Coordinates of C-alpha atoms in Angstrom, one line a residue:
Chain A
M1 CA 154.5 115.8 120.9
K2 CA 153.6 118.1 118.0
E3 CA 150.4 120.0 117.8
G4 CA 147.3 118.7 115.9
F5 CA 146.6 115.6 118.0
L6 CA 143.3 114.8 119.7
V7 CA 143.2 112.0 122.3
T8 CA 140.0 110.0 122.6
S9 CA 138.8 106.4 122.9
V10 CA 137.9 104.2 119.9
K11 CA 134.4 103.7 121.4
D12 CA 133.7 107.4 121.2
V13 CA 135.0 107.7 117.7
I14 CA 132.8 104.8 116.5
R15 CA 129.7 106.3 118.2
W16 CA 130.5 109.7 116.7
G17 CA 130.7 108.2 113.3
Q18 CA 127.6 106.1 113.7
K19 CA 125.3 108.8 115.0
N20 CA 126.4 111.3 112.3
S21 CA 126.1 109.0 109.4
L22 CA 122.7 107.2 109.8
W23 CA 121.5 105.7 106.6
P24 CA 117.8 105.5 106.7
M25 CA 115.7 102.9 105.0
S26 CA 112.2 104.4 104.7
F27 CA 109.5 101.8 104.7
G28 CA 106.8 104.3 103.5
T29 CA 103.4 102.6 103.0
A30 CA 101.1 105.6 103.4
C31 CA 100.9 109.4 103.7
C32 CA 103.8 109.4 106.3
G33 CA 106.0 108.5 103.3
I34 CA 105.2 111.9 101.8
E35 CA 106.5 113.6 105.0
I36 CA 109.7 111.6 104.6
M37 CA 110.1 113.0 101.1
A38 CA 109.7 116.5 102.5
L39 CA 112.2 115.6 105.3
L40 CA 114.8 114.5 102.7
G41 CA 114.2 117.6 100.6
P42 CA 115.9 121.0 100.9
R43 CA 113.3 122.6 103.2
F44 CA 113.8 120.3 106.1
D45 CA 117.1 118.8 104.9
L46 CA 118.0 115.7 106.9
A47 CA 121.5 116.0 105.4
R48 CA 122.2 118.5 108.3
F49 CA 122.2 115.4 110.5
G50 CA 124.2 113.3 108.2
A51 CA 121.3 111.0 107.4
E52 CA 120.4 112.0 103.8
A53 CA 121.8 108.8 102.2
S54 CA 118.4 107.0 101.9
R55 CA 119.2 103.7 100.3
F56 CA 115.8 102.0 99.8
T57 CA 117.6 98.7 100.4
P58 CA 117.8 97.2 103.8
R59 CA 121.3 95.8 103.3
Q60 CA 123.0 99.2 103.2
S61 CA 120.9 100.9 105.9
D62 CA 121.1 101.1 109.7
L63 CA 117.9 103.1 110.5
L64 CA 114.5 101.6 109.6
I65 CA 111.7 104.2 109.5
V66 CA 108.3 102.4 109.5
A67 CA 106.0 105.0 108.1
G68 CA 102.4 104.2 107.5
R69 CA 99.9 101.4 107.8
V70 CA 101.3 97.8 107.9
S71 CA 98.8 95.3 106.7
I72 CA 98.8 91.6 107.6
K73 CA 100.1 90.9 104.1
M74 CA 103.0 93.5 104.6
M75 CA 104.1 92.4 108.0
P76 CA 106.2 89.4 106.9
V77 CA 107.9 91.7 104.4
L78 CA 108.7 94.2 107.1
Q79 CA 110.1 91.5 109.3
R80 CA 112.3 90.3 106.5
I81 CA 113.5 93.8 105.8
Y82 CA 114.4 94.2 109.4
E83 CA 116.3 91.0 109.5
Q84 CA 118.2 91.8 106.3
M85 CA 119.6 95.0 107.8
P86 CA 123.2 94.6 109.2
E87 CA 123.9 95.2 112.8
P88 CA 123.9 97.7 114.5
K89 CA 120.4 99.0 113.5
W90 CA 117.7 101.2 114.9
V91 CA 114.0 101.5 114.2
I92 CA 111.7 104.5 114.2
S93 CA 107.9 103.8 114.3
M94 CA 106.5 106.9 112.6
G95 CA 102.9 108.0 113.0
A96 CA 99.8 106.7 114.6
C97 CA 99.3 103.8 112.2
A98 CA 102.7 102.2 112.6
S99 CA 102.7 102.8 116.3
S100 CA 99.2 101.6 117.2
G101 CA 97.1 100.9 114.1
G102 CA 95.7 104.5 114.2
V103 CA 92.1 104.8 113.2
F104 CA 92.2 101.5 111.4
N105 CA 90.9 99.0 113.9
T106 CA 90.2 96.4 111.2
Y107 CA 91.0 92.8 110.4
T108 CA 93.7 93.6 107.9
L109 CA 95.8 96.0 109.9
V110 CA 98.6 95.2 112.4
Q111 CA 97.8 97.2 115.6
G112 CA 101.4 98.5 116.1
V113 CA 104.5 97.1 114.5
D114 CA 106.2 97.1 118.0
Q115 CA 104.4 93.8 118.7
F116 CA 106.5 92.0 116.2
I117 CA 109.7 94.0 115.6
P118 CA 111.8 96.0 118.1
V119 CA 111.2 99.8 118.0
D120 CA 113.5 102.4 119.5
V121 CA 111.6 105.7 119.0
Y122 CA 107.9 106.4 118.4
V123 CA 106.7 109.5 116.6
P124 CA 103.2 110.7 117.3
G125 CA 101.1 112.4 114.7
C126 CA 98.9 111.7 111.7
P127 CA 101.0 112.3 109.8
P128 CA 103.9 113.8 111.9
R129 CA 105.4 117.0 110.7
P130 CA 109.0 116.6 109.4
E131 CA 110.2 118.5 112.4
A132 CA 108.8 115.7 114.6
L133 CA 110.8 113.2 112.5
I134 CA 114.0 115.3 112.9
D135 CA 113.4 115.1 116.6
A136 CA 113.1 111.4 116.4
V137 CA 116.4 111.2 114.4
M138 CA 118.1 113.3 117.1
E139 CA 116.6 110.9 119.7
I140 CA 118.2 108.0 117.9
Q141 CA 121.5 109.9 117.9
Q142 CA 121.2 110.3 121.7
I143 CA 120.5 106.5 122.0
I144 CA 123.6 105.8 120.0
D145 CA 125.6 108.2 122.1
Q146 CA 124.6 106.6 125.4
G147 CA 124.3 103.0 124.2
D148 CA 126.6 100.2 125.3
V149 CA 125.5 97.5 123.0
T150 CA 126.7 99.2 119.8
I151 CA 130.4 98.3 120.4
A152 CA 129.7 94.6 120.6
Q153 CA 127.4 94.9 117.6
F154 CA 130.1 96.8 115.7
K155 CA 132.7 94.1 116.5
A156 CA 130.4 91.4 115.3
F157 CA 129.7 93.4 112.1
A158 CA 133.4 94.1 111.5
K159 CA 134.2 90.3 111.8
T160 CA 131.8 89.6 109.0
R161 CA 133.4 92.2 106.8
N162 CA 137.1 91.4 107.6
P163 CA 137.5 87.6 107.1
A164 CA 140.7 85.7 107.9
P165 CA 143.6 85.9 105.4
G166 CA 143.1 83.7 102.4
Q167 CA 139.3 83.6 102.9
P168 CA 137.1 85.2 100.3
L169 CA 135.2 88.3 101.4
L170 CA 131.9 86.7 100.4
Q171 CA 131.1 83.0 100.7
V172 CA 129.0 82.1 97.7
E173 CA 127.6 78.6 97.2
R174 CA 127.9 77.6 93.6
G175 CA 125.6 75.2 91.8
P176 CA 126.8 72.3 89.5
R177 CA 127.1 74.6 86.5
G178 CA 129.5 77.0 88.2
Chain B
M1 CA 66.9 100.9 69.4
N2 CA 64.3 103.3 70.7
E3 CA 63.3 101.2 73.7
T4 CA 64.9 101.6 77.0
P5 CA 67.7 99.0 77.3
A6 CA 66.4 97.7 80.6
L7 CA 62.9 97.2 79.1
A8 CA 64.5 95.6 76.0
L9 CA 66.2 93.1 78.3
Q10 CA 62.9 92.4 80.0
S11 CA 61.1 91.7 76.8
E12 CA 64.0 89.6 75.4
F13 CA 64.4 87.4 78.5
P14 CA 61.0 87.2 80.3
D15 CA 62.1 84.0 82.1
I16 CA 65.3 85.4 83.4
V17 CA 64.6 89.0 84.3
R18 CA 62.8 89.2 87.6
G19 CA 62.2 92.9 87.7
V20 CA 63.2 96.2 86.4
A21 CA 63.5 99.3 88.6
R22 CA 64.3 102.9 88.0
Q23 CA 66.6 104.0 90.8
S24 CA 66.0 107.6 91.8
G25 CA 68.1 110.3 93.5
A26 CA 71.7 111.0 92.7
R27 CA 72.2 107.6 91.1
E28 CA 69.4 107.8 88.6
Q29 CA 69.7 104.7 86.5
W30 CA 68.0 101.5 85.5
R31 CA 68.5 98.3 87.5
V32 CA 67.7 94.9 86.1
D33 CA 67.2 92.0 88.5
V34 CA 68.0 88.7 86.9
S35 CA 68.1 85.1 88.2
K36 CA 71.7 83.9 88.9
D37 CA 71.5 81.3 86.1
G38 CA 70.8 84.0 83.5
V39 CA 73.7 86.3 84.0
L40 CA 75.7 85.2 81.0
P41 CA 73.0 85.4 78.4
V42 CA 71.7 88.7 79.7
L43 CA 75.2 90.3 79.7
T44 CA 76.0 88.8 76.3
Y45 CA 72.9 90.4 74.9
A46 CA 73.6 93.7 76.6
K47 CA 77.2 93.7 75.2
T48 CA 76.5 92.6 71.7
R49 CA 73.0 94.0 71.0
L50 CA 72.5 97.0 73.3
G51 CA 76.0 98.5 73.0
Y52 CA 77.0 98.2 76.6
C53 CA 80.6 97.2 75.6
Y54 CA 82.4 98.3 78.8
L55 CA 82.3 96.5 82.1
A56 CA 82.8 99.2 84.7
D57 CA 82.6 97.1 87.8
I58 CA 81.6 93.8 89.4
T59 CA 80.8 93.9 93.1
A60 CA 78.6 92.1 95.6
V61 CA 76.2 93.0 98.4
D62 CA 75.5 91.0 101.6
Y63 CA 71.9 91.7 102.7
L64 CA 72.2 90.0 106.0
S65 CA 70.6 92.1 108.8
M66 CA 69.1 94.5 106.3
P67 CA 65.6 95.8 107.4
N68 CA 63.8 94.7 104.2
P69 CA 66.0 92.1 102.7
P70 CA 65.4 90.6 99.2
E71 CA 64.7 86.8 98.9
H72 CA 68.4 85.8 98.9
R73 CA 71.3 86.8 101.1
F74 CA 73.8 87.9 98.4
A75 CA 73.7 89.9 95.2
V76 CA 76.3 90.1 92.5
V77 CA 76.1 93.5 90.8
Y78 CA 77.4 94.3 87.3
V79 CA 77.8 97.9 86.2
L80 CA 77.9 98.3 82.5
R81 CA 78.6 101.4 80.5
S82 CA 78.0 102.3 76.9
R83 CA 79.6 104.7 74.4
E84 CA 76.2 105.9 73.2
V85 CA 74.5 107.0 76.5
A86 CA 76.1 108.5 79.6
E87 CA 73.9 106.5 82.0
P88 CA 75.2 103.2 83.3
L89 CA 73.1 100.0 83.3
V90 CA 73.1 98.0 86.6
I91 CA 72.4 94.3 86.5
R92 CA 71.9 92.6 89.8
A93 CA 71.8 88.8 90.3
L94 CA 70.5 87.6 93.7
V95 CA 72.5 84.6 95.0
P96 CA 71.4 82.3 97.8
E97 CA 73.9 81.5 100.6
N98 CA 73.8 77.7 100.2
D99 CA 74.4 77.8 96.5
A100 CA 76.7 80.9 96.0
V101 CA 77.8 80.1 92.5
V102 CA 77.5 82.4 89.4
E103 CA 78.7 81.8 85.9
S104 CA 81.9 83.8 85.1
V105 CA 81.7 86.6 82.5
T106 CA 85.4 86.3 81.6
P107 CA 84.5 85.0 78.1
L108 CA 82.8 88.4 77.5
W109 CA 85.3 90.8 79.3
D110 CA 88.9 89.9 80.3
A111 CA 88.5 92.7 82.9
A112 CA 86.1 90.4 84.8
D113 CA 89.0 88.2 85.8
W114 CA 90.3 90.3 88.8
L115 CA 86.9 91.7 89.6
E116 CA 85.5 88.3 90.1
R117 CA 88.5 87.2 92.1
E118 CA 87.9 90.2 94.4
V119 CA 84.2 89.2 94.9
F120 CA 85.3 85.6 95.6
D121 CA 87.9 86.7 98.0
L122 CA 85.8 89.1 100.1
F123 CA 82.3 87.5 99.8
G124 CA 83.0 83.8 99.1
I125 CA 80.9 83.7 95.9
T126 CA 82.4 81.3 93.4
F127 CA 82.4 81.9 89.7
H128 CA 82.0 78.9 87.4
H129 CA 84.5 78.5 84.6
H130 CA 86.7 81.3 85.9
P131 CA 90.3 80.7 84.6
N132 CA 92.1 81.4 87.9
L133 CA 89.8 81.8 90.9
I134 CA 92.2 82.4 93.8
R135 CA 92.4 85.1 96.4
I136 CA 93.5 88.5 95.1
L137 CA 93.6 90.8 98.2
M138 CA 93.8 88.7 101.4
P139 CA 96.8 86.4 102.2
E140 CA 96.8 82.9 100.8
N141 CA 96.4 81.3 104.3
F142 CA 93.3 83.5 105.1
D143 CA 90.2 81.2 105.4
A144 CA 87.4 83.7 105.8
H145 CA 85.5 86.1 103.6
P146 CA 85.8 89.5 105.4
L147 CA 83.1 91.5 103.7
R148 CA 80.4 89.1 104.8
K149 CA 78.3 90.9 107.4
D150 CA 78.8 88.1 110.0
F151 CA 82.6 88.5 109.9
P152 CA 83.8 90.7 112.8
T153 CA 85.4 94.0 111.9
E154 CA 88.4 93.4 114.2
G155 CA 89.0 90.0 112.5
V156 CA 89.6 86.6 114.0
G157 CA 93.2 87.0 115.1
Y158 CA 95.2 87.2 111.9
R159 CA 96.5 90.6 112.7
D160 CA 98.0 89.3 116.0
D161 CA 99.5 86.1 114.6
F162 CA 103.1 86.8 113.6
P163 CA 106.5 85.6 114.9
I164 CA 108.1 88.1 117.2
V165 CA 111.5 89.3 115.9
T166 CA 113.8 90.4 118.8
R167 CA 117.1 92.3 118.8

């Protein structure tokens, strides 16, 4: 065997790819969103962790960052965004408001988004420094590295993207006018 | 127009204007108390004859559990501004709880549309002849008026009432 080979398992390669190319979808509804802007900028530079491709559409993202207050009118929107994200996906609850309602113990504010959507990592602070969010992203990378579920999720995801021969990639229902 | 606008309103509408007060302190301005049926004629006069052409705000007050409450529970407050004088003119209409209906001022200012919807949403005061009186801030299925003083600050369970999305 010639030189230049590296022997590993498919599982490890997939995990390595996933954790170093997180695409965040930032759901910024308050001042935490400003910190995310700083995080993506050159000073804190999330690109060092491969997570600079912020898409602002849930369909191309795998990391949801809930940053800021979520009101009772916004919670159905957040749930819909979470459900639109393809598997596998992870969620960061950023700041006091998203994690617990913060100082806003009022009738309009959801007291912690983890009551209604799954959350992997919480970030304390009001708002958290960008360094704290970098720490949370590294925590997500560790979760991906140690996780078992991601392989099953990846297979399910790959099945939807690789249909059987002869089948169109995307099934689109057409109306009577074509 | 040498007369003070508030006193001009009082002499023009003696049956409608209940009282005129000079508010002191940081918000030094005239306040005109009117009966709730006289809102539209008073505001029409203030806009067309006194030069208060700009509607700055419409808001409301709930005097429940105030130490010295006025005769009715609610008040709708109109803040008008003029190009001639820097001082705003405040017109207050007291509204009873069992008949919380005020004539809409959308014929005078289109800006009143959303302001009156906000007052309706948060205080439950309805505006007669409003073109589209539906909630503006709270969700459509909300059936309370949260800025009323007898509404609990923590709400009545809407913030805990969502389906739970699992992995």
